[in-house]
Amino acid sequence: MRPWVYCSGLRQGTAADFNYFWSRYETEDLASEIVVMINAAGCTSDQPSLEKFLNAIVSVDNIYVRPQDWSAAWSSAASGNPENPMRIFEWLTKNVDEVKSASLDNSAATPISNIASRLRNEQELNQFTAWLQQNSVLLGAAYQTGVNGVAATRRNHEWTTRRVGEFASYFETGYVEDDISEGDGGDTGGGDDGGGDDGGDIGGGDDGDSGDGGDGSPDGASVATLSIITLIATMTAILMA
């Protein structure tokens, strides 16, 4: 419950609300609560407050964000609100050196990966890609991380575009099982009409089926299960995009 309360309060709150939240974070000594608060900090809708959080992530000697919370902090910052990735991108363009210095591997790959995976449209993707290309030397290996992330996000967008009509139909009408007509179960070989020496069916079944009595049509429960799995996968991709 606490993560939802923190996040909702910060998202609907002001800079003063974030400052109060952050002052509580700075004095918190319970490890589990620190993680909960880190994961909620990115929910702030106030841009200066978000930048305060970003500055804390890259603070000297990690005095605000522990090294083990580095990835969680960047994920929180990028996913807290739909507009956050571009806000982080704007901040990152002026703070690459600080990010690299604070990182254990002297790399900006973690924030770059989080930004790239959450860009919302082609304009944002193009803007981010142009910056990557202009700063490829400065970014080092993180440049390729960004390029790969942009490519993956584009594929996700394309997949969503192709399938969105199907899901719109699903949410409008619900699941409708296909009407699959069944065969008449006639004998393949000889039956009572004298088609074989002893009148036996080829499959040995009493009703003339060629197998073990199944009619070959898909099981309704299997089709429904597959549809639900597809829905979950699609919604996950949309939420991550």
mmCIF file of C-alpha atoms in Angstrom, residues 78-232:
data_model
loop_
_atom_site.group_PDB
_atom_site.id
_atom_site.type_symbol
_atom_site.label_atom_id
_atom_site.label_comp_id
_atom_site.label_asym_id
_atom_site.label_seq_id
_atom_site.Cartn_x
_atom_site.Cartn_y
_atom_site.Cartn_z
ATOM 1 C CA ALA A 78 12.125 7.098 -16.002
ATOM 2 C CA SER A 79 8.856 5.293 -15.313
ATOM 3 C CA GLY A 80 7.223 7.569 -12.746
ATOM 4 C CA ASN A 81 5.342 9.628 -15.348
ATOM 5 C CA PRO A 82 4.930 9.412 -19.147
ATOM 6 C CA GLU A 83 6.833 12.663 -19.693
ATOM 7 C CA ASN A 84 9.764 11.684 -17.472
ATOM 8 C CA PRO A 85 11.995 10.041 -20.118
ATOM 9 C CA MET A 86 12.311 13.270 -22.099
ATOM 10 C CA ARG A 87 12.836 15.270 -18.907
ATOM 11 C CA ILE A 88 15.646 12.921 -17.919
ATOM 12 C CA PHE A 89 17.054 13.146 -21.434
ATOM 13 C CA GLU A 90 17.158 16.939 -21.210
ATOM 14 C CA TRP A 91 18.927 16.698 -17.848
ATOM 15 C CA LEU A 92 21.331 14.018 -19.099
ATOM 16 C CA THR A 93 22.541 16.145 -22.012
ATOM 17 C CA LYS A 94 24.033 18.515 -19.416
ATOM 18 C CA ASN A 95 25.224 15.920 -16.900
ATOM 19 C CA VAL A 96 26.864 13.034 -18.754
ATOM 20 C CA ASP A 97 30.177 13.465 -16.940
ATOM 21 C CA GLU A 98 28.464 13.476 -13.546
ATOM 22 C CA VAL A 99 26.584 10.298 -14.399
ATOM 23 C CA LYS A 100 29.739 8.524 -15.536
ATOM 24 C CA SER A 101 31.619 9.594 -12.408
ATOM 25 C CA ALA A 102 28.880 8.285 -10.124
ATOM 26 C CA SER A 103 28.539 4.984 -11.979
ATOM 27 C CA LEU A 104 30.522 1.999 -10.770
ATOM 28 C CA ASP A 105 31.551 1.231 -14.364
ATOM 29 C CA ASN A 106 32.088 4.850 -15.469
ATOM 30 C CA SER A 107 29.188 4.598 -17.910
ATOM 31 C CA ALA A 108 25.909 6.343 -18.655
ATOM 32 C CA ALA A 109 24.397 3.115 -19.983
ATOM 33 C CA THR A 110 21.804 2.706 -17.212
ATOM 34 C CA PRO A 111 19.968 6.026 -17.672
ATOM 35 C CA ILE A 112 20.334 5.772 -21.453
ATOM 36 C CA SER A 113 18.731 2.331 -21.448
ATOM 37 C CA ASN A 114 15.864 3.534 -19.261
ATOM 38 C CA ILE A 115 15.231 6.541 -21.486
ATOM 39 C CA ALA A 116 15.375 4.600 -24.763
ATOM 40 C CA SER A 117 12.917 1.927 -23.639
ATOM 41 C CA ARG A 118 10.233 4.459 -22.694
ATOM 42 C CA LEU A 119 10.216 6.963 -25.547
ATOM 43 C CA ARG A 120 6.668 7.414 -26.797
ATOM 44 C CA ASN A 121 6.794 8.387 -30.460
ATOM 45 C CA GLU A 122 8.993 8.706 -33.534
ATOM 46 C CA GLN A 123 9.828 12.347 -32.848
ATOM 47 C CA GLU A 124 11.275 11.489 -29.434
ATOM 48 C CA LEU A 125 13.132 8.500 -30.877
ATOM 49 C CA ASN A 126 14.672 10.631 -33.625
ATOM 50 C CA GLN A 127 15.696 13.375 -31.204
ATOM 51 C CA PHE A 128 17.317 10.885 -28.864
ATOM 52 C CA THR A 129 19.062 9.057 -31.720
ATOM 53 C CA ALA A 130 20.506 12.308 -33.073
ATOM 54 C CA TRP A 131 21.983 13.109 -29.659
ATOM 55 C CA LEU A 132 23.472 9.629 -29.376
ATOM 56 C CA GLN A 133 25.186 10.023 -32.731
ATOM 57 C CA GLN A 134 26.526 13.469 -31.888
ATOM 58 C CA ASN A 135 27.998 12.212 -28.608
ATOM 59 C CA SER A 136 29.083 8.689 -29.533
ATOM 60 C CA VAL A 137 32.706 9.279 -28.486
ATOM 61 C CA LEU A 138 31.759 10.753 -25.121
ATOM 62 C CA LEU A 139 29.269 7.963 -24.423
ATOM 63 C CA GLY A 140 31.559 5.096 -25.391
ATOM 64 C CA ALA A 141 29.880 1.697 -25.025
ATOM 65 C CA ALA A 142 26.712 3.388 -23.763
ATOM 66 C CA TYR A 143 26.188 4.666 -27.317
ATOM 67 C CA GLN A 144 25.452 1.138 -28.554
ATOM 68 C CA THR A 145 23.206 0.565 -25.543
ATOM 69 C CA GLY A 146 21.153 3.540 -26.675
ATOM 70 C CA VAL A 147 21.050 2.448 -30.315
ATOM 71 C CA ASN A 148 19.879 -1.035 -29.335
ATOM 72 C CA GLY A 149 17.273 0.423 -26.995
ATOM 73 C CA VAL A 150 15.867 2.696 -29.696
ATOM 74 C CA ALA A 151 15.637 -0.222 -32.135
ATOM 75 C CA ALA A 152 13.789 -2.352 -29.577
ATOM 76 C CA THR A 153 11.358 0.463 -28.797
ATOM 77 C CA ARG A 154 10.625 0.968 -32.487
ATOM 78 C CA ARG A 155 9.828 -2.728 -32.837
ATOM 79 C CA ASN A 156 7.490 -2.506 -29.851
ATOM 80 C CA HIS A 157 5.720 0.494 -31.376
ATOM 81 C CA GLU A 158 5.322 -1.293 -34.708
ATOM 82 C CA TRP A 159 3.934 -4.408 -33.031
ATOM 83 C CA THR A 160 1.472 -2.340 -31.013
ATOM 84 C CA THR A 161 0.314 -0.496 -34.133
ATOM 85 C CA ARG A 162 -0.342 -3.786 -35.916
ATOM 86 C CA ARG A 163 -2.288 -5.319 -33.048
ATOM 87 C CA VAL A 164 -4.142 -2.381 -31.516
ATOM 88 C CA GLY A 165 -7.206 -2.988 -33.709
ATOM 89 C CA GLU A 166 -7.503 -6.541 -32.434
ATOM 90 C CA PHE A 167 -7.454 -5.450 -28.838
ATOM 91 C CA ALA A 168 -9.888 -2.612 -29.446
ATOM 92 C CA SER A 169 -12.254 -5.223 -30.840
ATOM 93 C CA TYR A 170 -11.598 -7.534 -27.894
ATOM 94 C CA PHE A 171 -12.386 -4.864 -25.308
ATOM 95 C CA GLU A 172 -15.522 -3.893 -27.217
ATOM 96 C CA THR A 173 -16.989 -7.345 -27.790
ATOM 97 C CA GLY A 174 -15.098 -9.631 -25.426
ATOM 98 C CA TYR A 175 -13.776 -13.039 -26.364
ATOM 99 C CA VAL A 176 -15.734 -14.785 -29.103
ATOM 100 C CA GLU A 177 -14.744 -18.330 -29.948
ATOM 101 C CA ASP A 178 -14.465 -19.114 -33.635
ATOM 102 C CA ASP A 179 -17.282 -21.211 -35.079
ATOM 103 C CA ILE A 180 -15.538 -24.333 -36.334
ATOM 104 C CA SER A 181 -17.786 -26.742 -38.210
ATOM 105 C CA GLU A 182 -17.335 -30.386 -37.344
ATOM 106 C CA GLY A 183 -17.274 -33.298 -39.768
ATOM 107 C CA ASP A 184 -20.110 -35.804 -39.987
ATOM 108 C CA GLY A 185 -17.987 -38.552 -38.480
ATOM 109 C CA GLY A 186 -18.427 -40.805 -41.531
ATOM 110 C CA ASP A 187 -16.354 -43.936 -41.967
ATOM 111 C CA THR A 188 -13.147 -43.630 -43.939
ATOM 112 C CA GLY A 189 -13.186 -47.220 -45.025
ATOM 113 C CA GLY A 190 -15.823 -49.856 -45.142
ATOM 114 C CA GLY A 191 -18.657 -49.836 -42.687
ATOM 115 C CA ASP A 192 -22.023 -51.462 -42.759
ATOM 116 C CA ASP A 193 -22.261 -50.597 -46.426
ATOM 117 C CA GLY A 194 -19.712 -53.233 -47.305
ATOM 118 C CA GLY A 195 -16.644 -51.084 -47.942
ATOM 119 C CA GLY A 196 -14.316 -53.623 -46.217
ATOM 120 C CA ASP A 197 -13.939 -57.330 -45.827
ATOM 121 C CA ASP A 198 -15.132 -57.402 -42.264
ATOM 122 C CA GLY A 199 -16.979 -54.065 -42.162
ATOM 123 C CA GLY A 200 -14.383 -52.636 -39.738
ATOM 124 C CA ASP A 201 -13.336 -48.991 -39.683
ATOM 125 C CA ILE A 202 -9.769 -48.148 -40.642
ATOM 126 C CA GLY A 203 -9.187 -46.339 -37.351
ATOM 127 C CA GLY A 204 -10.853 -49.072 -35.345
ATOM 128 C CA GLY A 205 -13.265 -46.597 -33.733
ATOM 129 C CA ASP A 206 -16.942 -47.263 -33.360
ATOM 130 C CA ASP A 207 -17.915 -43.995 -35.034
ATOM 131 C CA GLY A 208 -15.541 -44.156 -37.982
ATOM 132 C CA ASP A 209 -12.952 -41.580 -36.840
ATOM 133 C CA SER A 210 -9.428 -42.242 -38.039
ATOM 134 C CA GLY A 211 -7.810 -41.682 -34.630
ATOM 135 C CA ASP A 212 -8.850 -42.214 -31.087
ATOM 136 C CA GLY A 213 -12.314 -40.773 -31.491
ATOM 137 C CA GLY A 214 -11.348 -37.046 -31.491
ATOM 138 C CA ASP A 215 -12.841 -34.808 -34.152
ATOM 139 C CA GLY A 216 -9.631 -32.763 -34.632
ATOM 140 C CA SER A 217 -11.174 -29.419 -33.695
ATOM 141 C CA PRO A 218 -9.282 -27.112 -31.265
ATOM 142 C CA ASP A 219 -10.223 -27.338 -27.637
ATOM 143 C CA GLY A 220 -12.154 -24.211 -26.586
ATOM 144 C CA ALA A 221 -10.275 -23.879 -23.300
ATOM 145 C CA SER A 222 -6.928 -23.971 -25.122
ATOM 146 C CA VAL A 223 -8.015 -21.217 -27.505
ATOM 147 C CA ALA A 224 -9.231 -19.078 -24.612
ATOM 148 C CA THR A 225 -5.990 -19.597 -22.695
ATOM 149 C CA LEU A 226 -3.908 -18.595 -25.722
ATOM 150 C CA SER A 227 -6.013 -15.457 -26.169
ATOM 151 C CA ILE A 228 -5.519 -14.429 -22.539
ATOM 152 C CA ILE A 229 -1.745 -14.991 -22.732
ATOM 153 C CA THR A 230 -1.573 -12.870 -25.888
ATOM 154 C CA LEU A 231 -3.557 -10.106 -24.181
ATOM 155 C CA ILE A 232 -1.256 -10.052 -21.153
#
